[in-house]
mmCIF file of C-alpha atoms and ligand atoms in Angstrom:
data_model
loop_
_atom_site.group_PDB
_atom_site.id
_atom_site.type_symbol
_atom_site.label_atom_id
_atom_site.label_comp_id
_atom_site.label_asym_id
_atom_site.label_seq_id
_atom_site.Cartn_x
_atom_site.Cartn_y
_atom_site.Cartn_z
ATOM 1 C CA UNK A 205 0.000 0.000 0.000
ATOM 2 C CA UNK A 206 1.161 3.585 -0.879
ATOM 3 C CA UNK A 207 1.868 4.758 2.614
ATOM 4 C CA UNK A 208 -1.239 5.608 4.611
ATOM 5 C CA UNK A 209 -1.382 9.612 4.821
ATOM 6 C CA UNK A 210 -4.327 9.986 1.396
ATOM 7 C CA UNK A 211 -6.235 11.674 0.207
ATOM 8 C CA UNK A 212 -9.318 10.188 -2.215
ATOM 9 C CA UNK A 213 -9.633 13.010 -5.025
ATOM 10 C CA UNK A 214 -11.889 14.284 -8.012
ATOM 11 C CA UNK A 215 -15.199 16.555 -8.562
ATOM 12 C CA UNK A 216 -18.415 16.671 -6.642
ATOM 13 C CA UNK A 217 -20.283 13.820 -7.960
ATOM 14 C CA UNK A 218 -17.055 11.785 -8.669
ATOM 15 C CA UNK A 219 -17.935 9.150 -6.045
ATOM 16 C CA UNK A 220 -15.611 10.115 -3.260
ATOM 17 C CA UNK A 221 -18.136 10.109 -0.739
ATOM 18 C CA UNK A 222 -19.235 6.461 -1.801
ATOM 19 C CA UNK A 223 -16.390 4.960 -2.139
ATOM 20 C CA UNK A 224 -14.163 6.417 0.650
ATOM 21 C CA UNK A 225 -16.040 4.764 3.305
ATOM 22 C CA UNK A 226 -15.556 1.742 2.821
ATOM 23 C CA UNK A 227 -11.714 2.169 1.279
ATOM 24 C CA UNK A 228 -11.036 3.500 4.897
ATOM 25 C CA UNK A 229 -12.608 0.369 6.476
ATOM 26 C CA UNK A 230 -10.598 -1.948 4.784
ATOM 27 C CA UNK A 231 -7.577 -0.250 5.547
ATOM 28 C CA UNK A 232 -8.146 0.792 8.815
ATOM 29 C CA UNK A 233 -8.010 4.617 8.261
ATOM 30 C CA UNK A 234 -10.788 7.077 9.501
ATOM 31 C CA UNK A 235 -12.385 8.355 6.994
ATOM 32 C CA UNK A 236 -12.445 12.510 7.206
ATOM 33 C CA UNK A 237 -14.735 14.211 4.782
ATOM 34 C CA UNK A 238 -14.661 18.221 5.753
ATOM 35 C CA UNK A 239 -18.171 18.161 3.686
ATOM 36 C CA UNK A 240 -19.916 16.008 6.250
ATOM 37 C CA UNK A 241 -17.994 17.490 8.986
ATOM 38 C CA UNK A 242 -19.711 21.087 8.051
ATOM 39 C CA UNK A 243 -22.916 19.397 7.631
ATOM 40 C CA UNK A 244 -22.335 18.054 11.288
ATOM 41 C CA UNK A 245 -21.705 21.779 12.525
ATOM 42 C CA UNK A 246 -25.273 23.036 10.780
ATOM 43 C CA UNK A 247 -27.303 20.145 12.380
ATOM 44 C CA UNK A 248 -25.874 20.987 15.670
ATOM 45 C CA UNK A 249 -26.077 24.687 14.588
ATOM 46 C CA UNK A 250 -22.462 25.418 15.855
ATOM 47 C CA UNK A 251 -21.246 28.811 14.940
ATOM 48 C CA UNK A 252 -18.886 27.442 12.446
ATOM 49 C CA UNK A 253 -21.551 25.474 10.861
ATOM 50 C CA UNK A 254 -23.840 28.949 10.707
ATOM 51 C CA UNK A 255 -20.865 30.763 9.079
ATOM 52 C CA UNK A 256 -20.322 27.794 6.322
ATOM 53 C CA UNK A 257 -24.308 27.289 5.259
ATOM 54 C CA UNK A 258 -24.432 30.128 2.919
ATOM 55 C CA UNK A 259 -21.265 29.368 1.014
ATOM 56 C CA UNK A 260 -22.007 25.630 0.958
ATOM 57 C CA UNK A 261 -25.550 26.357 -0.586
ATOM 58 C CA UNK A 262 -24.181 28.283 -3.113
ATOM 59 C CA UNK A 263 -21.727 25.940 -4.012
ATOM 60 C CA UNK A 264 -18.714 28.220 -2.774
ATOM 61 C CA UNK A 265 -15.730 27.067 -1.204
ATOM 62 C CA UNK A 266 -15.655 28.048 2.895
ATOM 63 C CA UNK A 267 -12.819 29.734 3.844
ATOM 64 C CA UNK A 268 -9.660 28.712 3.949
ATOM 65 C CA UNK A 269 -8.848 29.855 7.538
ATOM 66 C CA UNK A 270 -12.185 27.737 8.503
ATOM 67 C CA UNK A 271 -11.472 24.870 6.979
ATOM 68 C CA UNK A 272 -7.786 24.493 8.087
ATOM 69 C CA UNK A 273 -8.370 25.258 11.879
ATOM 70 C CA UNK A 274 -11.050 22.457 11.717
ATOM 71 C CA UNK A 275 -9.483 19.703 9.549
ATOM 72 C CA UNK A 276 -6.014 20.360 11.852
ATOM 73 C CA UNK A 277 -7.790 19.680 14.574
ATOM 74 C CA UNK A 278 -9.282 16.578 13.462
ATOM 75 C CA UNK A 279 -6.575 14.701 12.033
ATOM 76 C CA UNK A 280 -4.820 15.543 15.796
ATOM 77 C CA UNK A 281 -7.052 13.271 16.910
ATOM 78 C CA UNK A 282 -5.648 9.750 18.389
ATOM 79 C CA UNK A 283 -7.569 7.634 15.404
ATOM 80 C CA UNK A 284 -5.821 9.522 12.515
ATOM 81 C CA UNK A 285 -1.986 8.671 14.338
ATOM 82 C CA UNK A 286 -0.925 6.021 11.528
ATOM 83 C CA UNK A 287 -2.711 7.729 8.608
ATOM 84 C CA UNK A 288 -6.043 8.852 7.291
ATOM 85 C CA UNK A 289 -8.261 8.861 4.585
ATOM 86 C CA UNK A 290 -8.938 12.496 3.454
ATOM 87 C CA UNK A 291 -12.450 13.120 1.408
ATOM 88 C CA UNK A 292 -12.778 16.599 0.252
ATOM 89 C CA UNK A 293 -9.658 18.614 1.945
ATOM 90 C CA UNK A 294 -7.497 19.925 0.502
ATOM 91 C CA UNK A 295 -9.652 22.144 -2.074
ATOM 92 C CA UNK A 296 -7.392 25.157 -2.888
ATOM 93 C CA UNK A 297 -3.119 24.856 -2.934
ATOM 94 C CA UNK A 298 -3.138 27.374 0.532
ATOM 95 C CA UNK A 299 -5.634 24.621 2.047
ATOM 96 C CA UNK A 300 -2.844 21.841 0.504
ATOM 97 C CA UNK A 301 0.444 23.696 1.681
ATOM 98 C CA UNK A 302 -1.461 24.420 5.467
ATOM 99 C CA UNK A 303 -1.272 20.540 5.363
ATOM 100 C CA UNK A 304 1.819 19.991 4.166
ATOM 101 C CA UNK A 305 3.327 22.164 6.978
ATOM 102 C CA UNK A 306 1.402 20.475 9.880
ATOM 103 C CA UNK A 307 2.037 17.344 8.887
ATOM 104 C CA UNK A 308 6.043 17.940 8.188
ATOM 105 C CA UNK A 309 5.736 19.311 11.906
ATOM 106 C CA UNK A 310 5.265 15.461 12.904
ATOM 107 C CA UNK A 311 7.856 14.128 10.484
ATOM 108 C CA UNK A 312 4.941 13.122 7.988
ATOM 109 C CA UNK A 313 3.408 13.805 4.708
ATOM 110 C CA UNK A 314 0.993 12.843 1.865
ATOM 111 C CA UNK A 315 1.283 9.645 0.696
ATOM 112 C CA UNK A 316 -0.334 9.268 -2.359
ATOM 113 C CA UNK A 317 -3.644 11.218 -4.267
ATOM 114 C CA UNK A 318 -6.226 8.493 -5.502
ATOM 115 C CA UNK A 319 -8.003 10.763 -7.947
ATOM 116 C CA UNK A 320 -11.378 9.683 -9.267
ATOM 117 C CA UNK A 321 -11.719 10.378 -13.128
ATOM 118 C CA UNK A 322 -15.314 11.591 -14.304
ATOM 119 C CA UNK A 323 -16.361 13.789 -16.679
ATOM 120 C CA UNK A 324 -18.997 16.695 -16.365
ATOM 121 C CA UNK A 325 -21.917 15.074 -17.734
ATOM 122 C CA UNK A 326 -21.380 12.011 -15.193
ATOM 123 C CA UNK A 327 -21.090 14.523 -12.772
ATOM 124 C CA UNK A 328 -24.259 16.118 -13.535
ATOM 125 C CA UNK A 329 -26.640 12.697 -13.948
ATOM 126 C CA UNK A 330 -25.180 10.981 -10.874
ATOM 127 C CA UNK A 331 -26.008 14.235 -8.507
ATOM 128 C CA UNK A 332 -29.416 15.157 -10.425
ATOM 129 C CA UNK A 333 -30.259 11.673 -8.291
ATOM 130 C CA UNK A 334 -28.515 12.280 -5.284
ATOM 131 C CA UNK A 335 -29.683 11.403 -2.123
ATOM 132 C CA UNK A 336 -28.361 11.501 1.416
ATOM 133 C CA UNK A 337 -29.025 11.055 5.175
ATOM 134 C CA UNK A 338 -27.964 13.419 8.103
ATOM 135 C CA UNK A 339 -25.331 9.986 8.942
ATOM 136 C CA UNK A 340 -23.709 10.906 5.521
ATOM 137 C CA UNK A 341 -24.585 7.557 3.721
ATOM 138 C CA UNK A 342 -25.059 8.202 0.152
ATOM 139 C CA UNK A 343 -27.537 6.647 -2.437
ATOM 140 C CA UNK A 344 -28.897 7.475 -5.789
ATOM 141 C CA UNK A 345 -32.278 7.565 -7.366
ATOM 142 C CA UNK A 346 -31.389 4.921 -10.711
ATOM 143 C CA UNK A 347 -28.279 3.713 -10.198
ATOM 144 C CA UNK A 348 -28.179 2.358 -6.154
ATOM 145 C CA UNK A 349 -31.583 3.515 -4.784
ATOM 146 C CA UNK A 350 -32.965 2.534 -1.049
ATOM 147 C CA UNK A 351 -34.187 -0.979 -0.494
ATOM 148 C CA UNK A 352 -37.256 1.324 1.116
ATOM 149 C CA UNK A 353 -37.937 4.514 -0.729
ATOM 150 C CA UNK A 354 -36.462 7.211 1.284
ATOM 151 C CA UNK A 355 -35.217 5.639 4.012
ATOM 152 C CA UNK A 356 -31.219 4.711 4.461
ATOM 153 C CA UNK A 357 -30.389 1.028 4.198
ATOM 154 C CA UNK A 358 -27.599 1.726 6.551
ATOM 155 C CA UNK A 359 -29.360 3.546 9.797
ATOM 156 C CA UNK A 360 -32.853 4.155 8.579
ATOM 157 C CA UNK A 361 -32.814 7.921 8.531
ATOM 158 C CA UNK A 362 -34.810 9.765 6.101
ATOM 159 C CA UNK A 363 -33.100 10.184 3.071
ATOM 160 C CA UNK A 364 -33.139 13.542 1.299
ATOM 161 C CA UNK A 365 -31.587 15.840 -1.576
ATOM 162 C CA UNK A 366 -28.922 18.316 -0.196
ATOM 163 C CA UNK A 367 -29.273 21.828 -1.092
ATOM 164 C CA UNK A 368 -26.332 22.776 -2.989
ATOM 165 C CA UNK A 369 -27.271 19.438 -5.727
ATOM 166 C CA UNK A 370 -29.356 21.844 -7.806
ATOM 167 C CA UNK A 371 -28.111 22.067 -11.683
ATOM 168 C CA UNK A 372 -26.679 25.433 -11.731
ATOM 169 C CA UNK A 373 -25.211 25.182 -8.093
ATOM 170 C CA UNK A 374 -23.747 21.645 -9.304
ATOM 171 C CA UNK A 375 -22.108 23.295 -12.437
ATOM 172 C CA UNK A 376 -20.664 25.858 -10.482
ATOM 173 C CA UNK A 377 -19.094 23.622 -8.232
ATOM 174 C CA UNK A 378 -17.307 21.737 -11.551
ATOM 175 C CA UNK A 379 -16.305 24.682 -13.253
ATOM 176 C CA UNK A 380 -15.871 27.518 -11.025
ATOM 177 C CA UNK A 381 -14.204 25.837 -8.237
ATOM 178 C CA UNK A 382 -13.219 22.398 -8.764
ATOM 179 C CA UNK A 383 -11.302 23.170 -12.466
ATOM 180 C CA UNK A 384 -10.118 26.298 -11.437
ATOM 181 C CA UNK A 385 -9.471 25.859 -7.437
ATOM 182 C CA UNK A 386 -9.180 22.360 -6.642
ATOM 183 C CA UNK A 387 -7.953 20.685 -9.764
ATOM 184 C CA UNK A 388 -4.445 22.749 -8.777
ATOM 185 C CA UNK A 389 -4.047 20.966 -5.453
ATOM 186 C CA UNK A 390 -2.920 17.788 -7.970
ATOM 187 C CA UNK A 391 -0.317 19.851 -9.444
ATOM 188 C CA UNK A 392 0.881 21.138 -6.209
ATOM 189 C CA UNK A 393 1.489 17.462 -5.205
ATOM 190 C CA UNK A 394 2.847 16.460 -8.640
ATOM 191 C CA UNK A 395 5.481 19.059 -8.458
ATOM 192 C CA UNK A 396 6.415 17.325 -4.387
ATOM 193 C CA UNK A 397 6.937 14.082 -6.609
ATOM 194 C CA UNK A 398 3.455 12.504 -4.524
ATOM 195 C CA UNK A 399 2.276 9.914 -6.623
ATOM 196 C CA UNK A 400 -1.718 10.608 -8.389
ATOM 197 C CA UNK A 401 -3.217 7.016 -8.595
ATOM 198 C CA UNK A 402 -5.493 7.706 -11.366
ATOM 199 C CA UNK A 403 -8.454 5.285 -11.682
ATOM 200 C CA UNK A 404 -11.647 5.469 -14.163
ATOM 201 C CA UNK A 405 -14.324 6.605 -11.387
ATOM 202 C CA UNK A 406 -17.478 5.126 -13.944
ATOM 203 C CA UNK A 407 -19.255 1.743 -14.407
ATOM 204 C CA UNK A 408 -20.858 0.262 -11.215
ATOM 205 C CA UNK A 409 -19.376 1.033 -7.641
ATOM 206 C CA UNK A 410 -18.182 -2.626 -7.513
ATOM 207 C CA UNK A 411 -16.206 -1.946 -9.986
ATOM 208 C CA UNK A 412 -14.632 1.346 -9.058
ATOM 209 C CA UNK A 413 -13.623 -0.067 -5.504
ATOM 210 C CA UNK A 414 -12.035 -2.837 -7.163
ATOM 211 C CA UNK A 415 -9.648 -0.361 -9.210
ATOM 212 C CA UNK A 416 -9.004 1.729 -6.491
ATOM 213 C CA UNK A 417 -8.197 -1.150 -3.892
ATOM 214 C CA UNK A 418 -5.866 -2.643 -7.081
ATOM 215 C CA UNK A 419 -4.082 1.218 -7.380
ATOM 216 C CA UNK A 420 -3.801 1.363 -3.447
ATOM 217 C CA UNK A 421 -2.316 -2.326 -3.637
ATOM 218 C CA UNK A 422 0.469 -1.520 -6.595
ATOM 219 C CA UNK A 423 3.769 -1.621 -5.185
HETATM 220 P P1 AP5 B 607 -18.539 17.951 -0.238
HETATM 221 O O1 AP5 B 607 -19.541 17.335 0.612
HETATM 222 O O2 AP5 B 607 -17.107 17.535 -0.093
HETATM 223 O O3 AP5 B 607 -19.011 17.837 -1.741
HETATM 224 P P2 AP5 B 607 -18.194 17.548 -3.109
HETATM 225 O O4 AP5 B 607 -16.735 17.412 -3.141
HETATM 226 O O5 AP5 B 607 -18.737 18.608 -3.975
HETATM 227 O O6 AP5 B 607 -18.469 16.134 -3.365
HETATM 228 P P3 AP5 B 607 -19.810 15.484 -3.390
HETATM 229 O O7 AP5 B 607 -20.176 15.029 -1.988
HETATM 230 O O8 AP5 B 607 -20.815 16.365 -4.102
HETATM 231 O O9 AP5 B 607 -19.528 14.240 -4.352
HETATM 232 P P4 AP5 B 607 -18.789 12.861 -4.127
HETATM 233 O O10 AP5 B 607 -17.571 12.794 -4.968
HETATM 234 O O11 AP5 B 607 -18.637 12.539 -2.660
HETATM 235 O O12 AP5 B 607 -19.868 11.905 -4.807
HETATM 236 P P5 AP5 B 607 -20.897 10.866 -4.155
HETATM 237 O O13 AP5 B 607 -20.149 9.671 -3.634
HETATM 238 O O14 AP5 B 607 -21.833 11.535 -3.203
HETATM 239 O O15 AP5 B 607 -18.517 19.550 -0.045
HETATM 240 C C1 AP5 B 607 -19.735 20.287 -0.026
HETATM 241 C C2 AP5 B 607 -19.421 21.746 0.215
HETATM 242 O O16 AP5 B 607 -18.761 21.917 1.509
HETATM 243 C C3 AP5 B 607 -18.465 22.406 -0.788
HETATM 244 O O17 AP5 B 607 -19.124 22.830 -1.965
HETATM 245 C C4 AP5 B 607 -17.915 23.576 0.069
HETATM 246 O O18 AP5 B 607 -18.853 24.623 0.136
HETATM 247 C C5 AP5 B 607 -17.795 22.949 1.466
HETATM 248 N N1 AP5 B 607 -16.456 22.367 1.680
HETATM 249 C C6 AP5 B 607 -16.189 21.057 1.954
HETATM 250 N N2 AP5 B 607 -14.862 20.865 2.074
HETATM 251 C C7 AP5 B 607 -14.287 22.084 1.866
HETATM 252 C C8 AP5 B 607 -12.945 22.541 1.820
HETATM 253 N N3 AP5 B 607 -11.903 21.694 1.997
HETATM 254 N N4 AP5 B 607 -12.704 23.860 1.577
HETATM 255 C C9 AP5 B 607 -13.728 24.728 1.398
HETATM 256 N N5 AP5 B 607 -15.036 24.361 1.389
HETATM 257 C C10 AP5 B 607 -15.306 23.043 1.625
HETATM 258 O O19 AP5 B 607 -21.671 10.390 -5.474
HETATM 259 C C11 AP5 B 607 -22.565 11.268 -6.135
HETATM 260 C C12 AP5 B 607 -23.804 10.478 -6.614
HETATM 261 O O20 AP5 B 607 -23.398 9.547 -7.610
HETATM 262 C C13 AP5 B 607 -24.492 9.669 -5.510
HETATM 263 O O21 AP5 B 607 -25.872 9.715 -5.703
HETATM 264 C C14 AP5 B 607 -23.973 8.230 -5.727
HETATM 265 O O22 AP5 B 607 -24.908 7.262 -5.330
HETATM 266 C C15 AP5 B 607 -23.749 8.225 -7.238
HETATM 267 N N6 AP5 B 607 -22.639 7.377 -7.651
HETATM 268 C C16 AP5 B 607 -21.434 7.216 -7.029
HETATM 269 N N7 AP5 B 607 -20.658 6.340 -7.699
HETATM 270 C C17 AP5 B 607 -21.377 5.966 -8.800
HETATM 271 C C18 AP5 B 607 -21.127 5.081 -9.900
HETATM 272 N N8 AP5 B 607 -19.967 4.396 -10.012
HETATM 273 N N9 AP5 B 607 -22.089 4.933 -10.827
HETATM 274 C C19 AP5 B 607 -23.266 5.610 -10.733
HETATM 275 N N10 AP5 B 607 -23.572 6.452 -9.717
HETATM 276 C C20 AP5 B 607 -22.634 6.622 -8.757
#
């Protein structure tokens, strides 16, 4: 296995939230997804989760300061010690080099980016059908839908469509921030010589873990 510092990597819709969950329970990583984490904060209605709703809805990044202070503090915690499974961090290179740093501090660094390759239009269909439950768990309309309509397989919660999956929110997310913000952080770690483990996010789920397990499992 490439080390065990990752980070799982591609657009909204790409199937990191699907697949990362149970990557990270195979290896025995937590699984830290600064999405869900904010999503936490508004159900709880923390401050920081107030101060994050309007820029989520509109399918704007947070800022950077925000995001940092919390994702530092969670991968501090004793579970993410021998390595973790990032989901969504970084997002811009100052979010990338503000991990870099902290981690360096302990001697560490990122191990490896496995990035999820999709193209707009997949992006588009798969979160047109989107839907979630406040525990995170993800499903879609066509291609995995509920064994119950609207209710999570995994804990039974209502299942629901989140607020920043409309059309023009979701295209805004791809090209706004993801091509021009995010899609950077990959050439930040390029240019540190940390390996991209590219792998063809489409075709069913099954088959997506199975290439990503195979890229993790590559000398
Ligand atoms: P976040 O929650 O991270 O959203 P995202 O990156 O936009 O990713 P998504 O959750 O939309 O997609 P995904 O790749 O997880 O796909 P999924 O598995 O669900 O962030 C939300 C917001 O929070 C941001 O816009 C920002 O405002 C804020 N934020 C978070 N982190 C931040 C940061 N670091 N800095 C600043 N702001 C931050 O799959 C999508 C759908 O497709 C599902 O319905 C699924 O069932 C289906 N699907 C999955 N795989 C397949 C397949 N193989 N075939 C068919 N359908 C599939």
């Amino acid at each position: 296995m490439a080390g065990r510092n990752l980070i799982i990597f591609g657009p909204p819709g790409a199937g990191k939230g699907t697949q990362a969950p149970r990557l990270a329970a195979e290896f025995g990583l937590p699984h830290v997804a600064t999405g869900d984490m904010f999503r936490a904060h508004q159900r709880e209605g923390t401050a920081l989760g107030l101060r994050a709703k309007a820029y989520m809805e509109a399918g704007e990044l947070v800022p950077d300061t925000l995001v940092i202070e919390m994702l530092v503090e969670r991968i501090g915690q004793a579970d993410a010690a021998d390595g973790f499974l990032l989901d969504g961090f970084p997002r811009t290179v100052a979010q990338a080099v503000a991990l870099d740093v902290e981690l360096a501090a302990n001697g560490s660094r990122i191990d490896a980016l496995l990035v999820l390759d999709v193209t707009e239009e997949d992006v588009v269909t798969r979160i047109s059908g989107r839907l979630v439950c406040a525990n995170g768990h993800v499903f879609h309309e066509t291609f995995s839908p509920p064994a119950v309509a609207a209710v999570c397989d995994t804990c039974g919660l209502a299942l629901a469509r989140r607020a920043d999956d409309e059309p023009d929110v979701v295209r805004n997310r791809y090209r706004n921030v993801y091509l021009a913000q995010t899609a950077p952080v990959r050439d930040h770690y390029t240019a540190l010589g940390v390996p991209a483990l590219d792998v063809d996010g489409t075709g069913s789920t099954d088959a997506v873990y199975e290439r990503l397990r195979t890229a993790l499992q590559r000398p």
